Tab-separated table of C-alpha atoms in Angstrom:
chain	number	residue	atom	x	y	z
A	1	UNK	CA	20.495	-15.552	1.772
A	2	UNK	CA	18.626	-17.121	4.667
A	3	UNK	CA	16.374	-20.166	4.225
A	4	UNK	CA	15.025	-23.112	6.182
A	5	UNK	CA	16.783	-26.426	5.644
A	6	UNK	CA	14.788	-29.642	5.903
A	7	UNK	CA	16.550	-30.663	9.088
A	8	UNK	CA	16.160	-27.284	10.771
A	9	UNK	CA	12.374	-27.532	11.031
A	10	UNK	CA	11.956	-31.279	11.489
A	11	UNK	CA	10.326	-30.890	14.899
A	12	UNK	CA	8.827	-27.433	14.336
A	13	UNK	CA	5.339	-26.499	13.305
A	14	UNK	CA	4.745	-23.718	10.814
A	15	UNK	CA	3.451	-20.222	10.438
A	16	UNK	CA	0.639	-20.173	7.899
A	17	UNK	CA	-0.535	-16.886	6.345
A	18	UNK	CA	-3.939	-17.090	4.701
A	19	UNK	CA	-5.892	-14.673	2.518
A	20	UNK	CA	-9.503	-14.275	3.609
A	21	UNK	CA	-12.490	-13.148	1.489
A	22	UNK	CA	-12.881	-9.417	0.899
A	23	UNK	CA	-16.614	-9.757	1.490
A	24	UNK	CA	-18.192	-12.807	-0.097
A	25	UNK	CA	-17.450	-15.961	1.991
A	26	UNK	CA	-17.737	-17.971	-1.221
A	27	UNK	CA	-14.317	-16.647	-2.237
A	28	UNK	CA	-12.646	-18.659	0.538
A	29	UNK	CA	-10.290	-21.319	-0.778
A	30	UNK	CA	-10.686	-24.974	0.188
A	31	UNK	CA	-7.259	-24.769	1.819
A	32	UNK	CA	-8.402	-21.859	4.006
A	33	UNK	CA	-11.489	-23.828	5.034
A	34	UNK	CA	-9.313	-26.786	6.019
A	35	UNK	CA	-6.813	-24.580	7.891
A	36	UNK	CA	-9.526	-22.859	9.945
A	37	UNK	CA	-10.679	-26.244	11.173
A	38	UNK	CA	-7.277	-27.793	11.882
A	39	UNK	CA	-4.876	-25.011	12.969
A	40	UNK	CA	-3.639	-25.248	16.552
A	41	UNK	CA	-3.658	-21.457	16.923
A	42	UNK	CA	-5.501	-18.832	14.879
A	43	UNK	CA	-4.050	-15.334	15.200
A	44	UNK	CA	-6.822	-13.057	13.931
A	45	UNK	CA	-7.003	-9.303	13.434
A	46	UNK	CA	-10.560	-9.501	14.789
A	47	UNK	CA	-11.506	-12.686	16.648
A	48	UNK	CA	-15.230	-12.046	16.173
A	49	UNK	CA	-14.894	-11.718	12.413
A	50	UNK	CA	-12.899	-14.909	12.004
A	51	UNK	CA	-15.519	-16.790	14.029
A	52	UNK	CA	-18.267	-15.336	11.811
A	53	UNK	CA	-16.285	-16.360	8.719
A	54	UNK	CA	-15.840	-19.886	10.052
A	55	UNK	CA	-19.562	-20.105	10.808
A	56	UNK	CA	-20.447	-18.906	7.282
A	57	UNK	CA	-18.152	-21.586	5.869
A	58	UNK	CA	-19.567	-24.325	8.096
A	59	UNK	CA	-16.246	-24.781	9.904
A	60	UNK	CA	-15.841	-25.615	13.579
A	61	UNK	CA	-12.691	-23.993	14.929
A	62	UNK	CA	-10.796	-26.517	17.065
A	63	UNK	CA	-7.727	-24.468	17.911
A	64	UNK	CA	-7.078	-21.512	20.184
A	65	UNK	CA	-8.078	-18.115	18.781
A	66	UNK	CA	-5.991	-15.084	19.803
A	67	UNK	CA	-6.217	-11.444	18.767
A	68	UNK	CA	-3.470	-10.202	16.445
A	69	UNK	CA	-4.081	-6.576	15.515
A	70	UNK	CA	-1.607	-3.716	15.029
A	71	UNK	CA	-1.367	-2.641	18.670
A	72	UNK	CA	-0.575	-6.141	19.997
A	73	UNK	CA	1.328	-7.652	17.066
A	74	UNK	CA	4.809	-7.063	18.522
A	75	UNK	CA	3.829	-8.389	21.952
A	76	UNK	CA	2.169	-11.500	20.502
A	77	UNK	CA	5.141	-12.486	18.321
A	78	UNK	CA	7.267	-14.297	20.977
A	79	UNK	CA	4.311	-16.410	22.143
A	80	UNK	CA	3.326	-17.354	18.594
A	81	UNK	CA	6.938	-18.166	17.725
A	82	UNK	CA	7.102	-20.504	20.708
A	83	UNK	CA	3.962	-22.240	19.454
A	84	UNK	CA	5.605	-22.839	16.059
A	85	UNK	CA	8.765	-24.119	17.761
A	86	UNK	CA	6.601	-26.531	19.764
A	87	UNK	CA	5.284	-28.114	16.573
A	88	UNK	CA	2.004	-26.226	16.256
A	89	UNK	CA	0.447	-24.695	13.170
A	90	UNK	CA	-0.219	-20.992	13.690
A	91	UNK	CA	-2.697	-19.578	11.180
A	92	UNK	CA	-2.603	-15.795	10.650
A	93	UNK	CA	-5.657	-14.096	9.153
A	94	UNK	CA	-6.793	-10.498	8.845
A	95	UNK	CA	-10.265	-9.044	8.410
A	96	UNK	CA	-10.015	-9.292	4.609
A	97	UNK	CA	-7.293	-10.020	2.083
A	98	UNK	CA	-3.696	-11.010	2.701
A	99	UNK	CA	-1.895	-10.593	6.051
A	100	UNK	CA	1.130	-8.247	6.054
A	101	UNK	CA	-0.254	-6.193	3.122
A	102	UNK	CA	-1.253	-3.024	5.014
A	103	UNK	CA	-2.418	-5.394	7.765
A	104	UNK	CA	-0.746	-7.212	10.684
A	105	UNK	CA	1.600	-10.074	9.846
A	106	UNK	CA	4.933	-8.624	8.745
A	107	UNK	CA	6.569	-8.624	12.191
A	108	UNK	CA	5.648	-12.239	12.810
A	109	UNK	CA	6.874	-13.379	9.412
A	110	UNK	CA	10.172	-11.535	9.928
A	111	UNK	CA	10.599	-13.113	13.357
A	112	UNK	CA	9.956	-16.613	11.992
A	113	UNK	CA	12.366	-16.092	9.102
A	114	UNK	CA	15.043	-14.824	11.493
A	115	UNK	CA	14.489	-17.879	13.716
A	116	UNK	CA	14.694	-20.288	10.779
A	117	UNK	CA	11.110	-21.486	11.239
A	118	UNK	CA	8.845	-22.589	8.362
A	119	UNK	CA	6.496	-20.024	6.840
A	120	UNK	CA	3.832	-20.904	4.275
A	121	UNK	CA	1.052	-18.985	2.567
A	122	UNK	CA	-2.439	-19.854	1.355
A	123	UNK	CA	-3.054	-17.472	-1.574
A	124	UNK	CA	-6.411	-15.942	-2.223
A	125	UNK	CA	-8.392	-12.696	-2.469
A	126	UNK	CA	-6.585	-9.364	-2.725
A	127	UNK	CA	-8.166	-5.928	-2.924
A	128	UNK	CA	-5.066	-4.711	-4.786
A	129	UNK	CA	-5.286	-7.038	-7.779
A	130	UNK	CA	-9.103	-7.080	-7.756
A	131	UNK	CA	-9.211	-3.281	-8.044
A	132	UNK	CA	-6.521	-3.314	-10.734
A	133	UNK	CA	-8.397	-5.611	-13.079
A	134	UNK	CA	-11.718	-3.837	-12.461
A	135	UNK	CA	-10.226	-0.381	-13.042
A	136	UNK	CA	-10.041	-0.810	-16.789
A	137	UNK	CA	-6.632	0.884	-16.707
A	138	UNK	CA	-3.390	-0.556	-18.135
A	139	UNK	CA	-1.949	-2.697	-15.364
A	140	UNK	CA	0.834	-4.789	-16.885
A	141	UNK	CA	3.085	-2.950	-14.411
A	142	UNK	CA	1.859	-1.502	-11.139
A	143	UNK	CA	2.944	-0.485	-7.660
A	144	UNK	CA	1.075	-0.563	-4.352
A	145	UNK	CA	1.437	2.334	-1.914
A	146	UNK	CA	-0.599	1.153	1.078
A	147	UNK	CA	-2.763	3.837	2.675
A	148	UNK	CA	-2.518	7.409	1.433
A	149	UNK	CA	-0.806	9.764	3.937
A	150	UNK	CA	-3.242	11.516	6.278
A	151	UNK	CA	-1.531	14.891	6.642
A	152	UNK	CA	-1.943	17.375	3.812
A	153	UNK	CA	1.772	18.154	3.405
A	154	UNK	CA	2.790	14.491	3.383
A	155	UNK	CA	-0.038	13.665	1.006
A	156	UNK	CA	1.062	16.380	-1.435
A	157	UNK	CA	4.671	15.206	-1.348
A	158	UNK	CA	3.560	11.618	-1.918
A	159	UNK	CA	1.394	12.590	-4.889
A	160	UNK	CA	4.185	14.772	-6.300
A	161	UNK	CA	6.325	11.665	-6.414
A	162	UNK	CA	3.708	10.017	-8.630
A	163	UNK	CA	3.548	12.780	-11.248
A	164	UNK	CA	5.916	10.965	-13.616
A	165	UNK	CA	5.222	7.403	-12.368
A	166	UNK	CA	4.687	5.236	-15.493
A	167	UNK	CA	3.118	2.336	-13.597
A	168	UNK	CA	-0.459	2.121	-12.369
A	169	UNK	CA	-0.610	3.000	-8.668
A	170	UNK	CA	-2.958	1.302	-6.206
A	171	UNK	CA	-3.640	2.648	-2.731
A	172	UNK	CA	-6.177	2.356	0.072
A	173	UNK	CA	-8.085	5.296	1.515
A	174	UNK	CA	-10.570	5.933	4.289
A	175	UNK	CA	-14.046	6.914	3.027
A	176	UNK	CA	-13.844	9.982	5.297
A	177	UNK	CA	-10.649	11.226	3.620
A	178	UNK	CA	-11.359	10.178	0.038
A	179	UNK	CA	-12.771	13.542	-1.097
A	180	UNK	CA	-9.796	15.461	0.315
A	181	UNK	CA	-7.268	13.068	-1.200
A	182	UNK	CA	-8.865	13.178	-4.654
A	183	UNK	CA	-9.079	16.989	-4.514
A	184	UNK	CA	-5.336	17.231	-3.820
A	185	UNK	CA	-4.658	14.607	-6.498
A	186	UNK	CA	-6.397	16.860	-9.019
A	187	UNK	CA	-4.144	19.758	-7.990
A	188	UNK	CA	-0.939	17.726	-8.171
A	189	UNK	CA	-1.609	15.170	-10.934
A	190	UNK	CA	-4.122	17.089	-13.026
A	191	UNK	CA	-7.866	16.755	-13.529
A	192	UNK	CA	-7.445	14.547	-16.624
A	193	UNK	CA	-5.347	11.765	-15.066
A	194	UNK	CA	-7.426	8.565	-15.504
A	195	UNK	CA	-8.315	6.750	-12.291
A	196	UNK	CA	-10.804	4.402	-10.677
A	197	UNK	CA	-12.398	4.341	-7.223
A	198	UNK	CA	-13.394	0.847	-6.106
A	199	UNK	CA	-15.779	0.576	-3.162
A	200	UNK	CA	-16.904	-2.492	-1.182
A	201	UNK	CA	-15.233	-4.986	-3.525
A	202	UNK	CA	-17.050	-8.367	-3.791
A	203	UNK	CA	-19.738	-7.168	-1.361
A	204	UNK	CA	-23.437	-6.550	-1.939
A	205	UNK	CA	-22.991	-2.865	-2.743
A	206	UNK	CA	-19.814	-3.121	-4.800
A	207	UNK	CA	-19.225	0.001	-6.864
A	208	UNK	CA	-16.476	0.891	-9.333
A	209	UNK	CA	-16.294	4.434	-10.692
A	210	UNK	CA	-13.954	5.104	-13.593
A	211	UNK	CA	-12.985	8.410	-15.159
A	212	UNK	CA	-10.631	11.384	-14.968
A	213	UNK	CA	-9.588	12.517	-11.505
A	214	UNK	CA	-11.574	15.731	-11.818
A	215	UNK	CA	-14.852	13.838	-12.235
A	216	UNK	CA	-14.083	11.378	-9.450
A	217	UNK	CA	-13.137	14.205	-7.080
A	218	UNK	CA	-16.443	15.927	-7.854
A	219	UNK	CA	-18.356	12.724	-7.152
A	220	UNK	CA	-16.580	12.183	-3.819
A	221	UNK	CA	-17.186	15.793	-2.750
A	222	UNK	CA	-20.933	15.442	-3.349
A	223	UNK	CA	-21.371	11.926	-1.927
A	224	UNK	CA	-21.412	10.451	1.576
A	225	UNK	CA	-18.868	7.765	0.771
A	226	UNK	CA	-19.004	4.587	2.835
A	227	UNK	CA	-17.250	1.250	2.913
A	228	UNK	CA	-13.721	0.110	2.135
A	229	UNK	CA	-12.027	2.070	-0.644
A	230	UNK	CA	-9.277	1.108	-3.096
A	231	UNK	CA	-8.082	3.689	-5.626
A	232	UNK	CA	-6.202	3.030	-8.855
A	233	UNK	CA	-4.316	5.803	-10.672
A	234	UNK	CA	-3.230	5.376	-14.267
A	235	UNK	CA	0.475	5.618	-14.939
A	236	UNK	CA	1.783	8.722	-16.659
A	237	UNK	CA	2.096	8.215	-20.409
A	238	UNK	CA	4.523	10.432	-22.307
A	239	UNK	CA	6.065	13.682	-21.049
A	240	UNK	CA	4.669	15.179	-17.850
A	241	UNK	CA	2.498	18.178	-18.808
A	242	UNK	CA	4.191	21.416	-17.773
A	243	UNK	CA	7.230	19.651	-16.344
A	244	UNK	CA	10.572	21.368	-16.728
A	245	UNK	CA	13.429	19.452	-18.324
A	246	UNK	CA	16.611	18.727	-16.399
A	247	UNK	CA	18.466	21.278	-18.524
A	248	UNK	CA	15.913	23.937	-17.559
A	249	UNK	CA	16.229	23.091	-13.874
A	250	UNK	CA	20.032	23.198	-14.024
A	251	UNK	CA	19.776	26.570	-15.793
A	252	UNK	CA	17.662	27.880	-12.921
A	253	UNK	CA	20.262	26.657	-10.441
A	254	UNK	CA	23.048	28.340	-12.437
A	255	UNK	CA	21.167	31.617	-12.490
A	256	UNK	CA	20.692	31.586	-8.723
A	257	UNK	CA	24.389	30.789	-8.229
A	258	UNK	CA	25.286	33.638	-10.584
A	259	UNK	CA	23.133	35.894	-8.434
A	260	UNK	CA	25.221	35.008	-5.382
A	261	UNK	CA	23.617	31.903	-3.821
A	262	UNK	CA	25.627	28.888	-2.760
A	263	UNK	CA	25.142	25.866	-5.017
A	264	UNK	CA	23.504	23.767	-2.296
A	265	UNK	CA	21.089	26.551	-1.425
A	266	UNK	CA	20.219	27.117	-5.085
A	267	UNK	CA	19.570	23.409	-5.622
A	268	UNK	CA	17.385	23.246	-2.496
A	269	UNK	CA	15.308	26.221	-3.635
A	270	UNK	CA	14.743	24.930	-7.183
A	271	UNK	CA	13.988	21.412	-5.951
A	272	UNK	CA	11.437	22.768	-3.473
A	273	UNK	CA	9.726	24.805	-6.200
A	274	UNK	CA	9.485	21.890	-8.611
A	275	UNK	CA	9.154	18.863	-6.271
A	276	UNK	CA	12.198	17.439	-8.087
A	277	UNK	CA	14.506	15.148	-6.051
A	278	UNK	CA	17.234	17.372	-4.599
A	279	UNK	CA	19.976	14.762	-4.808
A	280	UNK	CA	19.396	14.162	-8.533
A	281	UNK	CA	19.303	17.891	-9.290
A	282	UNK	CA	22.510	18.528	-7.321
A	283	UNK	CA	24.306	15.745	-9.191
A	284	UNK	CA	23.149	17.150	-12.540
A	285	UNK	CA	24.194	20.688	-11.600
A	286	UNK	CA	27.669	19.511	-10.562
A	287	UNK	CA	28.072	17.392	-13.698
A	288	UNK	CA	26.855	20.109	-16.090
A	289	UNK	CA	29.519	21.968	-18.091
A	290	UNK	CA	30.490	25.322	-16.620
A	291	UNK	CA	28.581	28.268	-18.029
A	292	UNK	CA	30.400	30.299	-20.641
A	293	UNK	CA	30.839	34.074	-20.137
A	294	UNK	CA	28.084	34.618	-22.705
A	295	UNK	CA	25.523	32.406	-20.923
């Protein structure tokens, strides 16, 4: 376990991650307001947006503002680390929400941790938790999957992995791809799976649509969707409709082996047909009792 001892960072500054408002500047914390005005360096995903935020909050930025978006994050890290080592406070902000959550920040945090430099966080707005509580879906347990995959095959495999997921699932999606993603979700998860589409959270035109996936997919197909999108899928409750049991899958593997296929090939074929994890199916097939002559 790696940590920072008091003596290690006595002469060092700190890396400060700060959540920024999703839309309404009034959601900014008092600590964020203070940090914008006092940080030595502000590493911002969009330098224009952080200056507009500071202006809306009545803050005069005193420190140096540098860009810190995906394409330059790795190159910026050594310079920002040196600033922390030199005793400066480096404030990291993204366009909205928390840095490092599907936004730049992770590489810099990892580098600071590896170097034994102090890292702190100013909590605040999050599209993930905001969408969860607005969805009206059970959310005592949930998982966050970042942005949905862009390619159709990857998207289908990702959704197949959520068929039996008991937790609520939150993910981001581009408004241009929302209709396609929801259409595939209907195919893979079923038209009745409850879900919510949250658009432009905390902004003037905030919109939350709740209902079964089939209805939401129909809405997205007939609408010119705009703005930032967060989707929440309800967790699967009870048995997965139409899902084969492990015993049934093992029986299919046995039958293919009896017909002359190698075990590994039979497992691969059945797993591909059912989207079931191949490793788990292979282990079950090996562990299953041998078939009797009357099977």
